[in-house]
Amino acid sequence: MNGRDLVRSVKMVGSVQGLRTVRSAWRRQRADARALPSRGAERARVPGLLVGAEPGPGGGVVRFARSELCIRVASGGAVFWAWDGAEPLPSYALPGPAPEPDPRAVLEPDKDGGWQVVSERLTVVVSRHGAVELRTPGGVMLRRELPPRWWEPVAGGPARWVQRSEVPADARFFGLGGRAAGPRLRDGAYELWNTDPGGRFGPGDDPLYLTMPVQVVVSDAGTHLAFHDNTWAGRVTLREGEEGAGSGHDRPGMCEVRMDGGPLRCWVVAGTPARVLQGWTALTGAPALPPSWALGPQHARWGFGSAREVRRIVAGYRERGLPLSVLHLDIDHYDGHRVFTVDRDRFPDLPQLAEELRERGVRLVSIIDPAVKTEPGYPVFDTGSAVGGAGAFVRDARGRMVRGEVWPGECVYPDFTDPQVRRWWSGLYEERLAQGFSGVWHDMNEPVSFTAFGEPTLPRSARHALEGRGGDHREAHNVYGLAMARAGYEGLCRLRPDERPFLFSRSGWAGMQRYGGTWSGDVTTGWPGLRASLSLVLGLGLCGVPYSGPDVGGFDGSPSPELYLRWFQLGAWLPLFRTHAARDAGRREPWEFGPEVLEHARAALVERERLHPYFVTLAHVARLTGAPYVRPVWWGEPGDRALRECEDAFLLGDALLVAPVLERGTDRRAVRLPRGRWYDTATGEAYEGPGQVLVDAPLSRVPVLVRAGSVVPVRGADGGLELEVWAPPAGHTGGGVVVHDGGDGWELPEAERYTTRLVDGRVVVELDGAGGEVVHPVRVRGL
């Protein structure tokens, strides 16, 4: 902890707690110095020359002088490779058993003296020195892994390693979890260590709360996803390639993954973007389906302060005709900031308040932090101390509970990598449900405290169960939030088995989508923060986490009316639409910014509610196929290089293209279109893609275009389902999928697929597989 960290901590939490951070930081450093001695002298190792191979199911083992490489093609087409005996399990990314190997994939000699495995979607070629090349069925190189290198401490301990890769010169990198500088990841180093940046962040801050070693690489040769299944701290360094001019040679793109320990193993999925995400979610688990109400507008503030203020805010929405589905209570509703409590003075009738709001169509969601106040007599601390033989809380290498400073004061931390602890913690959610909450919001779960922002709350030497294997915080840190989300999700499922849980978490890891979504965290208030909000949602969607959104308006400070409105308009088109603000940022309700902002915000809210059936459909599509709600504009045409460069617009499902305003004073903006005909939903004007067009972006709205031929489910004037059909061009067909809102239970409704065509100047809409009869009202636009 340096002086800047101390000043920031004191400023944020006060001098008493701020000075306690020094003691906590010293404790952490002393613990690590005792339990994690210096690595000392190291011995470098490379695989060496190939010495033999042994075929096996789906691939086999290739042996080198100093290492061995396992290659296995799964039945779904994903390729697994690992060095030195590493297996797919145990893994926090995989929800169950590893996929079965594809019996058709066979390890066979390659003509250049190496070995290869030919599968339906990829050919894996291993050179005599240990390079691994992934090629398309047509033989085009997608990725080339150079021989890895390990550094092993002579005195013993975990080996650190580096894996360098080459990709085509035209390739573009995406992913790596939530990155503010994205969605396209430029040249630079990206840390793999879940981190609270400390109060607020902007595009230049890295790492953030939810990192994961998942790369999505898009090139002319195809799209692939590479996942290095390793939870240790690491760093990914990227360098885009350069194509040679004239007779010059191409310089391939480069990726370097460095890990401080853990296994060197990787999964690769290739194909179209849709097939890649489908394969990725088949591997790591289908996204949790949010309740229908969680797709509506949501509002939060750190500092509502009382039940009276909550009622005033909800009444303000109703009086002004503003839709509201969810209201979030932050830590100020707790008794002394202690989790799973209620301040009875300020919220004397919380269950009654929740019921009252629910009758008005508004659900309450509760924040939950992992830190537990160290206070004998506090039920959560007492029951946690009695879990198992040693209690539920993380301990250091000497067996003492690790303590940190968080909002309640001195706290301890549950070890969510222990199944016993997860079962205990999941039972605590019964108190939240009894208070009337309908969902939960996990915060501060990287985990962090006020010891030093950017540093681990827990010593790296702190001990964790890691599902019975045992290990330290170096391995457990990045999956702490993921394991907490699992505990919460499983608890809500058990306590309310007839309702789908609503949970979103600030931190997580690969597979986070199985338990819920995430949000941006404390994004800075300003135009750069607005741009970072879109980057985070796009990047997380490509990593398999489809449900996310930012703090509309930014976390800190006071946005200008224009900035607030443009942020509000962006949020209305994202999966998680939530306004939020810090306690010192003032009120962020739409009416606080003047009548003009209120009018335009109302229009955005009304349109969001009108499109609710479309968001329900996208949620089900995400669960079934892994396709995110929010997609980059190159999603359907990754071979279009101009689309790969577009970062200021996105596709919402297959039908809509949203072009948010991300710069001050903008009333017209350029929009890059994929091929086909696109209609401006506000004016009805038609544009032909591919290409770039200039469209109006008045303060009242952001440009939204719709693909010709689309069938978009919307709410009609009577509240029922209506089909909004946009005319296809002559000689072309279109269509769309509609999934009905089946409520908030587990029964999955059937999907309806519609087709559209133009016949004699008339749009014909037909329902596939049911005699073609359409029972819903149809409104045709674009003729």
mmCIF file of C-alpha atoms in Angstrom, residues 271-444:
data_model
loop_
_atom_site.group_PDB
_atom_site.id
_atom_site.type_symbol
_atom_site.label_atom_id
_atom_site.label_comp_id
_atom_site.label_asym_id
_atom_site.label_seq_id
_atom_site.Cartn_x
_atom_site.Cartn_y
_atom_site.Cartn_z
ATOM 1 C CA GLY A 271 -16.933 -21.265 -36.554
ATOM 2 C CA THR A 272 -19.304 -18.386 -37.165
ATOM 3 C CA PRO A 273 -19.762 -16.031 -34.188
ATOM 4 C CA ALA A 274 -23.145 -17.627 -33.471
ATOM 5 C CA ARG A 275 -21.655 -21.127 -33.546
ATOM 6 C CA VAL A 276 -18.696 -20.043 -31.389
ATOM 7 C CA LEU A 277 -20.948 -18.652 -28.643
ATOM 8 C CA GLN A 278 -23.221 -21.682 -28.878
ATOM 9 C CA GLY A 279 -20.227 -23.980 -28.408
ATOM 10 C CA TRP A 280 -18.849 -21.843 -25.586
ATOM 11 C CA THR A 281 -22.092 -21.895 -23.603
ATOM 12 C CA ALA A 282 -22.505 -25.615 -24.285
ATOM 13 C CA LEU A 283 -19.105 -26.001 -22.630
ATOM 14 C CA THR A 284 -19.555 -23.595 -19.696
ATOM 15 C CA GLY A 285 -23.321 -23.676 -19.131
ATOM 16 C CA ALA A 286 -26.452 -21.964 -20.400
ATOM 17 C CA PRO A 287 -27.125 -18.417 -19.181
ATOM 18 C CA ALA A 288 -29.573 -18.095 -16.303
ATOM 19 C CA LEU A 289 -32.932 -16.850 -17.517
ATOM 20 C CA PRO A 290 -33.863 -13.619 -15.705
ATOM 21 C CA PRO A 291 -37.457 -13.197 -14.507
ATOM 22 C CA SER A 292 -39.606 -11.226 -16.893
ATOM 23 C CA TRP A 293 -39.737 -8.233 -14.537
ATOM 24 C CA ALA A 294 -35.922 -7.998 -14.515
ATOM 25 C CA LEU A 295 -36.078 -6.944 -18.176
ATOM 26 C CA GLY A 296 -37.898 -3.741 -17.220
ATOM 27 C CA PRO A 297 -36.547 -0.352 -16.034
ATOM 28 C CA GLN A 298 -34.685 -0.414 -12.718
ATOM 29 C CA HIS A 299 -33.611 2.344 -10.332
ATOM 30 C CA ALA A 300 -31.065 2.477 -7.514
ATOM 31 C CA ARG A 301 -29.374 5.054 -5.328
ATOM 32 C CA TRP A 302 -26.756 4.735 -2.630
ATOM 33 C CA GLY A 303 -28.537 6.755 -0.004
ATOM 34 C CA PHE A 304 -32.324 6.451 -0.260
ATOM 35 C CA GLY A 305 -32.031 6.645 3.509
ATOM 36 C CA SER A 306 -35.562 5.688 4.520
ATOM 37 C CA ALA A 307 -38.757 3.908 3.553
ATOM 38 C CA ARG A 308 -40.358 7.329 3.187
ATOM 39 C CA GLU A 309 -37.865 8.321 0.504
ATOM 40 C CA VAL A 310 -38.393 5.020 -1.315
ATOM 41 C CA ARG A 311 -42.139 5.629 -1.398
ATOM 42 C CA ARG A 312 -41.547 9.189 -2.631
ATOM 43 C CA ILE A 313 -39.390 7.986 -5.513
ATOM 44 C CA VAL A 314 -41.841 5.285 -6.607
ATOM 45 C CA ALA A 315 -44.689 7.789 -6.392
ATOM 46 C CA GLY A 316 -42.646 10.193 -8.504
ATOM 47 C CA TYR A 317 -42.361 7.629 -11.271
ATOM 48 C CA ARG A 318 -46.089 6.869 -11.171
ATOM 49 C CA GLU A 319 -47.194 10.508 -11.068
ATOM 50 C CA ARG A 320 -45.114 11.326 -14.123
ATOM 51 C CA GLY A 321 -46.197 8.278 -16.106
ATOM 52 C CA LEU A 322 -42.741 6.680 -16.015
ATOM 53 C CA PRO A 323 -42.576 2.862 -16.067
ATOM 54 C CA LEU A 324 -40.572 1.265 -13.232
ATOM 55 C CA SER A 325 -40.125 -2.450 -12.561
ATOM 56 C CA VAL A 326 -37.409 -2.693 -9.912
ATOM 57 C CA LEU A 327 -35.972 -0.581 -7.110
ATOM 58 C CA HIS A 328 -32.636 -1.461 -5.481
ATOM 59 C CA LEU A 329 -31.688 -0.834 -1.861
ATOM 60 C CA ASP A 330 -27.987 -0.184 -1.260
ATOM 61 C CA ILE A 331 -25.970 -0.695 1.937
ATOM 62 C CA ASP A 332 -27.614 2.243 3.704
ATOM 63 C CA HIS A 333 -30.699 0.114 4.466
ATOM 64 C CA TYR A 334 -28.621 -2.251 6.634
ATOM 65 C CA ASP A 335 -28.173 -1.895 10.381
ATOM 66 C CA GLY A 336 -24.642 -0.582 10.725
ATOM 67 C CA HIS A 337 -23.862 -1.805 7.198
ATOM 68 C CA ARG A 338 -24.000 -5.402 8.451
ATOM 69 C CA VAL A 339 -25.167 -7.805 5.744
ATOM 70 C CA PHE A 340 -28.513 -9.622 6.262
ATOM 71 C CA THR A 341 -29.860 -6.989 8.678
ATOM 72 C CA VAL A 342 -32.281 -4.052 8.454
ATOM 73 C CA ASP A 343 -32.078 -0.599 10.003
ATOM 74 C CA ARG A 344 -35.440 -0.647 11.816
ATOM 75 C CA ASP A 345 -35.368 3.078 12.506
ATOM 76 C CA ARG A 346 -35.255 4.024 8.839
ATOM 77 C CA PHE A 347 -37.064 0.953 7.446
ATOM 78 C CA PRO A 348 -39.477 -0.068 10.225
ATOM 79 C CA ASP A 349 -41.841 -1.976 7.913
ATOM 80 C CA LEU A 350 -39.684 -3.386 5.121
ATOM 81 C CA PRO A 351 -41.867 -6.476 4.341
ATOM 82 C CA GLN A 352 -44.948 -4.238 4.218
ATOM 83 C CA LEU A 353 -43.115 -1.757 2.004
ATOM 84 C CA ALA A 354 -42.072 -4.566 -0.348
ATOM 85 C CA GLU A 355 -45.625 -5.869 -0.592
ATOM 86 C CA GLU A 356 -46.991 -2.377 -1.167
ATOM 87 C CA LEU A 357 -44.527 -1.778 -4.001
ATOM 88 C CA ARG A 358 -45.135 -5.190 -5.518
ATOM 89 C CA GLU A 359 -48.840 -4.379 -5.799
ATOM 90 C CA ARG A 360 -47.766 -1.379 -7.874
ATOM 91 C CA GLY A 361 -45.625 -3.597 -10.109
ATOM 92 C CA VAL A 362 -42.279 -2.692 -8.490
ATOM 93 C CA ARG A 363 -39.950 -5.337 -7.024
ATOM 94 C CA LEU A 364 -37.292 -4.729 -4.394
ATOM 95 C CA VAL A 365 -33.725 -5.965 -4.885
ATOM 96 C CA SER A 366 -31.152 -6.079 -2.062
ATOM 97 C CA ILE A 367 -27.422 -5.485 -2.199
ATOM 98 C CA ILE A 368 -25.307 -8.220 -0.561
ATOM 99 C CA ASP A 369 -21.602 -7.865 0.235
ATOM 100 C CA PRO A 370 -19.480 -10.879 1.227
ATOM 101 C CA ALA A 371 -17.669 -9.223 4.151
ATOM 102 C CA VAL A 372 -19.030 -10.204 7.580
ATOM 103 C CA LYS A 373 -18.504 -7.886 10.550
ATOM 104 C CA THR A 374 -16.267 -9.444 13.210
ATOM 105 C CA GLU A 375 -18.725 -9.098 16.063
ATOM 106 C CA PRO A 376 -19.604 -11.901 18.521
ATOM 107 C CA GLY A 377 -23.367 -11.932 18.965
ATOM 108 C CA TYR A 378 -23.995 -10.962 15.342
ATOM 109 C CA PRO A 379 -25.846 -14.036 14.001
ATOM 110 C CA VAL A 380 -24.068 -14.182 10.645
ATOM 111 C CA PHE A 381 -20.648 -14.105 12.317
ATOM 112 C CA ASP A 382 -21.660 -16.604 15.007
ATOM 113 C CA THR A 383 -23.251 -19.159 12.674
ATOM 114 C CA GLY A 384 -20.388 -18.781 10.210
ATOM 115 C CA SER A 385 -17.836 -19.436 12.922
ATOM 116 C CA ALA A 386 -19.590 -22.740 13.654
ATOM 117 C CA VAL A 387 -19.518 -24.105 10.076
ATOM 118 C CA GLY A 388 -17.506 -27.311 9.802
ATOM 119 C CA GLY A 389 -14.485 -27.802 11.952
ATOM 120 C CA ALA A 390 -12.734 -24.485 11.411
ATOM 121 C CA GLY A 391 -15.576 -22.114 10.560
ATOM 122 C CA ALA A 392 -16.663 -20.567 7.292
ATOM 123 C CA PHE A 393 -14.122 -17.763 7.065
ATOM 124 C CA VAL A 394 -10.882 -17.606 5.134
ATOM 125 C CA ARG A 395 -7.793 -18.175 7.263
ATOM 126 C CA ASP A 396 -4.144 -17.420 6.772
ATOM 127 C CA ALA A 397 -1.348 -19.956 6.576
ATOM 128 C CA ARG A 398 -1.094 -19.957 10.392
ATOM 129 C CA GLY A 399 -4.792 -20.772 10.813
ATOM 130 C CA ARG A 400 -5.977 -17.316 11.906
ATOM 131 C CA MET A 401 -9.027 -15.623 10.343
ATOM 132 C CA VAL A 402 -8.048 -13.057 7.740
ATOM 133 C CA ARG A 403 -9.479 -9.648 8.606
ATOM 134 C CA GLY A 404 -10.082 -6.590 6.469
ATOM 135 C CA GLU A 405 -11.766 -3.205 6.638
ATOM 136 C CA VAL A 406 -15.097 -2.793 4.836
ATOM 137 C CA TRP A 407 -18.220 -0.683 5.464
ATOM 138 C CA PRO A 408 -19.179 -2.338 8.780
ATOM 139 C CA GLY A 409 -15.633 -2.005 10.118
ATOM 140 C CA GLU A 410 -13.378 -4.976 10.765
ATOM 141 C CA CYS A 411 -14.641 -7.942 8.736
ATOM 142 C CA VAL A 412 -13.900 -11.533 7.817
ATOM 143 C CA TYR A 413 -14.596 -13.299 4.521
ATOM 144 C CA PRO A 414 -16.479 -16.543 3.811
ATOM 145 C CA ASP A 415 -14.566 -19.116 1.780
ATOM 146 C CA PHE A 416 -17.038 -19.704 -1.055
ATOM 147 C CA THR A 417 -14.758 -22.331 -2.596
ATOM 148 C CA ASP A 418 -15.870 -24.652 0.238
ATOM 149 C CA PRO A 419 -19.173 -26.498 -0.482
ATOM 150 C CA GLN A 420 -20.078 -26.419 3.231
ATOM 151 C CA VAL A 421 -19.664 -22.665 3.321
ATOM 152 C CA ARG A 422 -21.766 -22.205 0.179
ATOM 153 C CA ARG A 423 -24.589 -24.236 1.745
ATOM 154 C CA TRP A 424 -24.445 -22.140 4.929
ATOM 155 C CA TRP A 425 -24.333 -18.858 3.027
ATOM 156 C CA SER A 426 -27.141 -19.853 0.671
ATOM 157 C CA GLY A 427 -29.416 -20.413 3.664
ATOM 158 C CA LEU A 428 -28.914 -16.805 4.790
ATOM 159 C CA TYR A 429 -30.899 -15.579 1.765
ATOM 160 C CA GLU A 430 -34.041 -16.742 3.534
ATOM 161 C CA GLU A 431 -33.802 -13.560 5.628
ATOM 162 C CA ARG A 432 -33.739 -11.423 2.460
ATOM 163 C CA LEU A 433 -36.789 -13.198 1.035
ATOM 164 C CA ALA A 434 -38.619 -12.789 4.340
ATOM 165 C CA GLN A 435 -37.984 -9.034 4.111
ATOM 166 C CA GLY A 436 -39.803 -9.026 0.783
ATOM 167 C CA PHE A 437 -36.864 -8.816 -1.628
ATOM 168 C CA SER A 438 -37.334 -10.429 -5.035
ATOM 169 C CA GLY A 439 -33.683 -10.523 -6.078
ATOM 170 C CA VAL A 440 -30.110 -9.814 -5.008
ATOM 171 C CA TRP A 441 -27.195 -7.736 -6.178
ATOM 172 C CA HIS A 442 -23.687 -8.909 -5.177
ATOM 173 C CA ASP A 443 -21.149 -6.153 -4.625
ATOM 174 C CA MET A 444 -17.583 -5.775 -3.274
#
